[in-house]
Short mmCIF file of C-alpha atoms in Angstrom, two decimals:
data_model
loop_
_atom_site.label_atom_id
_atom_site.label_comp_id
_atom_site.label_asym_id
_atom_site.label_seq_id
_atom_site.Cartn_x
_atom_site.Cartn_y
_atom_site.Cartn_z
CA GLY B 1 -73.60 -101.67 18.51
CA PRO B 2 -70.60 -101.85 16.18
CA HIS B 3 -72.20 -99.42 13.78
CA ARG B 4 -72.60 -96.78 16.50
CA SER B 5 -68.99 -97.24 17.64
CA HIS B 6 -67.83 -96.90 14.06
CA SER B 7 -69.80 -93.63 13.65
CA LEU B 8 -68.29 -92.27 16.87
CA VAL B 9 -64.79 -93.00 15.63
CA LEU B 10 -65.55 -91.25 12.34
CA LEU B 11 -66.92 -88.20 14.21
CA GLN B 12 -63.85 -88.02 16.41
CA SER B 13 -61.62 -88.31 13.37
CA PHE B 14 -63.56 -85.50 11.64
CA LEU B 15 -63.34 -83.25 14.69
CA GLY B 16 -59.66 -84.00 15.01
CA ALA B 17 -59.11 -83.11 11.35
CA VAL B 18 -61.08 -79.88 11.78
CA SER B 19 -59.07 -78.95 14.88
CA LEU B 20 -55.83 -79.70 13.09
CA SER B 21 -56.92 -77.59 10.10
CA GLY B 22 -57.82 -74.76 12.47
CA LEU B 23 -54.44 -74.95 14.14
CA LEU B 24 -52.69 -75.01 10.79
CA LEU B 25 -54.79 -72.02 9.61
CA ALA B 26 -54.06 -70.09 12.80
CA ALA B 27 -50.36 -70.83 12.41
CA ALA B 28 -50.47 -69.72 8.78
CA LEU B 29 -52.29 -66.50 9.73
CA GLY B 30 -49.79 -65.82 12.52
CA GLU B 31 -46.90 -66.39 10.17
CA ARG B 32 -48.50 -64.09 7.61
CA ARG B 33 -48.98 -61.38 10.27
CA ARG B 34 -45.35 -61.69 11.34
CA ALA B 35 -44.25 -61.45 7.70
CA GLN B 36 -46.37 -58.31 7.22
CA LEU B 37 -44.84 -56.72 10.32
CA GLU B 38 -41.36 -57.58 9.07
CA VAL B 39 -42.16 -56.09 5.63
CA SER B 40 -43.54 -52.94 7.30
CA ALA B 41 -40.40 -52.60 9.43
CA LEU B 42 -38.18 -53.12 6.38
CA ASN B 43 -40.16 -50.49 4.45
CA GLN B 44 -39.71 -48.04 7.33
CA GLU B 45 -35.96 -48.72 7.42
CA LEU B 46 -35.81 -48.31 3.64
CA ARG B 47 -37.62 -44.94 3.83
CA GLN B 48 -35.24 -43.75 6.54
CA SER B 49 -32.25 -44.92 4.51
CA LEU B 50 -33.55 -43.10 1.41
CA GLU B 51 -34.12 -39.92 3.42
CA MET B 52 -30.60 -40.14 4.89
CA LEU B 53 -29.19 -40.75 1.41
CA ALA B 54 -31.03 -37.69 0.07
CA ARG B 55 -29.70 -35.51 2.92
CA THR B 56 -26.19 -36.82 2.40
CA GLN B 57 -26.38 -36.11 -1.35
CA SER B 58 -27.66 -32.57 -0.67
CA GLU B 59 -24.81 -31.93 1.77
CA LEU B 60 -22.31 -33.30 -0.74
CA VAL B 61 -23.66 -31.03 -3.50
CA ALA B 62 -23.52 -28.04 -1.12
CA ARG B 63 -19.90 -28.84 -0.19
CA GLU B 64 -18.93 -29.19 -3.85
CA ARG B 65 -20.56 -25.83 -4.64
CA MET B 66 -18.77 -24.20 -1.71
CA ALA B 67 -15.47 -25.69 -2.85
CA ALA B 68 -16.04 -24.41 -6.40
CA LEU B 69 -17.02 -20.99 -5.05
CA GLY B 70 -13.90 -20.94 -2.90
CA GLU B 71 -11.73 -21.67 -5.93
CA LEU B 72 -13.52 -18.98 -7.94
CA SER B 73 -13.08 -16.50 -5.08
CA ALA B 74 -9.36 -17.21 -4.90
CA THR B 75 -9.00 -16.72 -8.67
CA LEU B 76 -11.05 -13.52 -8.62
CA ALA B 77 -9.11 -12.17 -5.64
CA HIS B 78 -5.83 -12.82 -7.42
CA GLU B 79 -7.03 -11.03 -10.57
CA VAL B 80 -8.39 -8.04 -8.62
CA ARG B 81 -5.25 -7.61 -6.54
CA ASN B 82 -3.08 -6.80 -9.53
CA PRO B 83 -5.05 -3.68 -10.64
CA LEU B 84 -5.37 -2.61 -7.01
CA GLY B 85 -1.59 -2.69 -6.73
CA ALA B 86 -1.30 -0.66 -9.93
CA ILE B 87 -3.72 1.99 -8.58
CA ALA B 88 -1.79 2.21 -5.31
CA ASN B 89 1.49 2.60 -7.20
CA CYS B 90 0.01 5.35 -9.41
CA VAL B 91 -1.23 7.29 -6.38
CA SER B 92 2.17 7.00 -4.77
CA ALA B 93 3.83 8.15 -8.01
CA LEU B 94 1.50 11.16 -8.20
CA ARG B 95 2.37 12.14 -4.64
CA HIS B 96 6.09 12.03 -5.40
CA LEU B 97 6.23 13.66 -8.83
CA PRO B 98 9.39 15.79 -9.16
CA GLY B 99 8.64 19.40 -8.34
CA ARG B 100 5.06 18.68 -7.28
CA LYS B 101 3.67 20.92 -4.58
CA PRO B 102 0.90 19.53 -2.32
CA ASP B 103 -2.44 20.88 -3.52
CA PRO B 104 -5.06 21.34 -0.75
CA GLN B 105 -7.76 20.20 -3.18
CA GLU B 106 -5.92 17.17 -4.53
CA GLU B 107 -4.54 15.73 -1.29
CA PRO B 108 -7.93 14.75 0.21
CA LEU B 109 -8.84 13.05 -3.06
CA LEU B 110 -5.60 11.08 -3.11
CA ASP B 111 -6.19 10.15 0.55
CA ILE B 112 -9.63 8.81 -0.34
CA ILE B 113 -8.20 6.73 -3.20
CA THR B 114 -5.49 5.34 -0.95
CA GLU B 115 -7.96 4.50 1.81
CA GLU B 116 -10.43 2.78 -0.52
CA VAL B 117 -7.67 0.82 -2.27
CA HIS B 118 -6.58 -0.41 1.15
CA ARG B 119 -10.20 -1.28 1.97
CA LEU B 120 -10.62 -3.22 -1.27
CA ASP B 121 -7.38 -5.03 -0.62
CA GLN B 122 -8.72 -6.11 2.78
CA LEU B 123 -11.92 -7.34 1.13
CA VAL B 124 -9.87 -9.27 -1.40
CA ARG B 125 -8.04 -10.91 1.47
CA GLY B 126 -11.45 -11.79 2.85
CA LEU B 127 -12.26 -13.56 -0.42
CA LEU B 128 -9.04 -15.50 -0.09
CA ASP B 129 -10.12 -16.50 3.42
CA PHE B 130 -13.58 -17.49 2.18
CA ALA B 131 -12.83 -21.21 1.98
CA ARG B 132 -11.66 -21.36 5.57
CA PRO B 133 -13.33 -20.12 8.79
CA VAL B 134 -12.72 -16.46 9.58
CA GLN B 135 -10.59 -16.04 12.66
CA PRO B 136 -11.09 -12.54 14.09
CA ARG B 137 -7.94 -10.83 15.30
CA PRO B 138 -9.23 -8.55 18.07
CA LEU B 139 -7.04 -5.71 19.32
CA PRO B 140 -7.89 -2.83 21.67
CA GLU B 141 -9.02 0.04 19.44
CA PRO B 142 -10.77 3.38 20.02
CA LEU B 143 -14.24 3.04 18.51
CA GLU B 144 -15.11 6.58 17.48
CA PRO B 145 -12.50 6.84 14.68
CA LEU B 146 -13.58 3.43 13.32
CA VAL B 147 -17.20 4.50 13.28
CA GLU B 148 -16.39 7.79 11.56
CA ARG B 149 -14.28 6.14 8.86
CA ALA B 150 -17.02 3.63 8.03
CA LEU B 151 -19.69 6.35 8.06
CA CYS B 152 -17.69 8.69 5.81
CA ALA B 153 -16.93 5.90 3.33
CA VAL B 154 -20.65 5.08 2.99
CA LEU B 155 -21.77 8.72 2.80
CA ARG B 156 -19.26 9.41 0.00
CA ALA B 157 -20.76 6.62 -2.08
CA HIS B 158 -24.44 7.43 -1.42
CA PRO B 159 -26.22 9.81 -3.80
CA ALA B 160 -28.63 11.16 -1.16
CA SER B 161 -25.97 11.76 1.50
CA ALA B 162 -26.39 15.56 1.20
CA ARG B 163 -29.96 15.14 2.47
CA VAL B 164 -28.99 12.92 5.40
CA THR B 165 -28.57 14.31 8.91
CA VAL B 166 -26.39 12.26 11.26
CA ARG B 167 -26.85 12.61 15.01
CA ARG B 168 -24.21 11.07 17.26
CA GLU B 169 -25.15 10.02 20.78
CA ALA B 170 -22.03 8.39 22.17
CA ALA B 171 -21.28 8.07 25.84
CA PRO B 172 -18.40 10.35 26.90
CA GLU B 173 -14.93 8.81 26.96
CA LEU B 174 -15.78 5.46 25.44
CA PRO B 175 -13.06 2.97 26.40
CA PRO B 176 -11.09 1.14 23.70
CA ALA B 177 -12.73 -2.16 22.78
CA LEU B 178 -11.31 -5.47 21.59
CA VAL B 179 -12.31 -5.53 17.92
CA ASP B 180 -11.16 -6.79 14.56
CA VAL B 181 -10.86 -3.48 12.69
CA GLN B 182 -11.64 -4.84 9.22
CA LEU B 183 -14.58 -7.01 10.29
CA LEU B 184 -16.06 -4.17 12.34
CA HIS B 185 -15.66 -1.77 9.41
CA VAL B 186 -17.59 -4.18 7.17
CA ALA B 187 -20.32 -4.63 9.78
CA LEU B 188 -20.71 -0.89 10.36
CA SER B 189 -20.65 -0.14 6.63
CA ASN B 190 -23.47 -2.63 6.09
CA LEU B 191 -25.52 -1.04 8.89
CA PHE B 192 -24.99 2.46 7.50
CA THR B 193 -25.74 1.32 3.95
CA ASN B 194 -28.98 -0.33 5.06
CA ALA B 195 -30.01 2.84 6.87
CA LEU B 196 -29.35 5.06 3.83
CA GLN B 197 -31.08 2.65 1.47
CA ALA B 198 -34.16 2.89 3.68
CA MET B 199 -34.18 6.68 3.12
CA PRO B 200 -33.77 7.28 -0.64
CA GLU B 201 -35.06 10.85 -0.27
CA GLY B 202 -32.90 11.60 2.76
CA GLY B 203 -33.64 11.60 6.46
CA ARG B 204 -32.05 11.23 9.86
CA VAL B 205 -29.60 8.65 11.19
CA ARG B 206 -28.88 8.31 14.89
CA LEU B 207 -25.70 6.61 16.07
CA GLY B 208 -25.70 5.45 19.66
CA ALA B 209 -22.85 3.99 21.71
CA THR B 210 -23.05 3.16 25.41
CA VAL B 211 -21.09 1.08 27.89
CA VAL B 212 -23.06 -1.84 29.34
CA THR B 213 -22.16 -4.55 31.83
CA LEU B 214 -23.16 -8.07 30.81
CA GLY B 215 -23.27 -10.91 33.29
CA GLU B 216 -22.47 -14.58 32.99
CA PRO B 217 -26.05 -15.73 32.18
CA ASP B 218 -26.06 -13.46 29.10
CA VAL B 219 -22.64 -14.04 27.56
CA GLY B 220 -20.91 -16.69 29.66
CA LYS B 221 -18.09 -16.38 32.13
CA GLU B 222 -15.39 -15.79 29.50
CA HIS B 223 -17.06 -12.64 28.09
CA ALA B 224 -18.74 -11.24 31.17
CA GLY B 225 -17.94 -7.64 32.07
CA GLU B 226 -18.03 -4.29 30.29
CA HIS B 227 -19.08 -4.12 26.64
CA VAL B 228 -19.84 -1.31 24.21
CA ARG B 229 -23.33 -1.48 22.71
CA PHE B 230 -23.62 0.26 19.35
CA SER B 231 -26.91 1.09 17.60
CA VAL B 232 -27.98 2.61 14.27
CA ASP B 233 -31.48 4.08 13.92
CA ASP B 234 -32.90 5.67 10.76
CA SER B 235 -36.09 7.57 9.95
CA GLY B 236 -36.98 5.31 7.04
CA PRO B 237 -40.14 3.20 6.89
#
């Protein structure tokens, strides 16, 4: 009857309201999920931005320190160069004193002073070049005299040099090599110094030099060909 029809209408209305509420709830949940994903993506972008900012700040601090160190190096080099020039002038004056006769004991000492002043002057120039990339100036040079000069300079300054035996194993007739004399001297001096420091009570140092042929896979087409391979071995631990 009418009562049953009325109840059916109420049931349909209730079910419709429930369905609509479910749809609204599902839509709200979907919107919330999308908002959470957006927040997560924004947080990830923020973390990446903060990491990039931290790296950029670290690089900036490093550049500022390098710039300050470059300025300090230039100032120090300028201050050191003046006394070096005075030492060189004094040595020259001693050599040319009126009536002075060359003394076989003094001349080697004056030669050593002159050589080391020149070496220090080259190092000072290196300090002046510190703020800009080093550009090697390679020229064809015989290697054996360069090696001997670097070795002698280090042995003179090392207290245990009298207890060090040096064995040279160089290939006969080594060809001149394209090298920057000053940079090679510094590299060799460091190698020799490391070897002597490893043997405070003395020991043996072996110097090896051989000619090797390097192919394109090893050094590239531009540098393929004959090279001189130099080695320093010591009897330290």
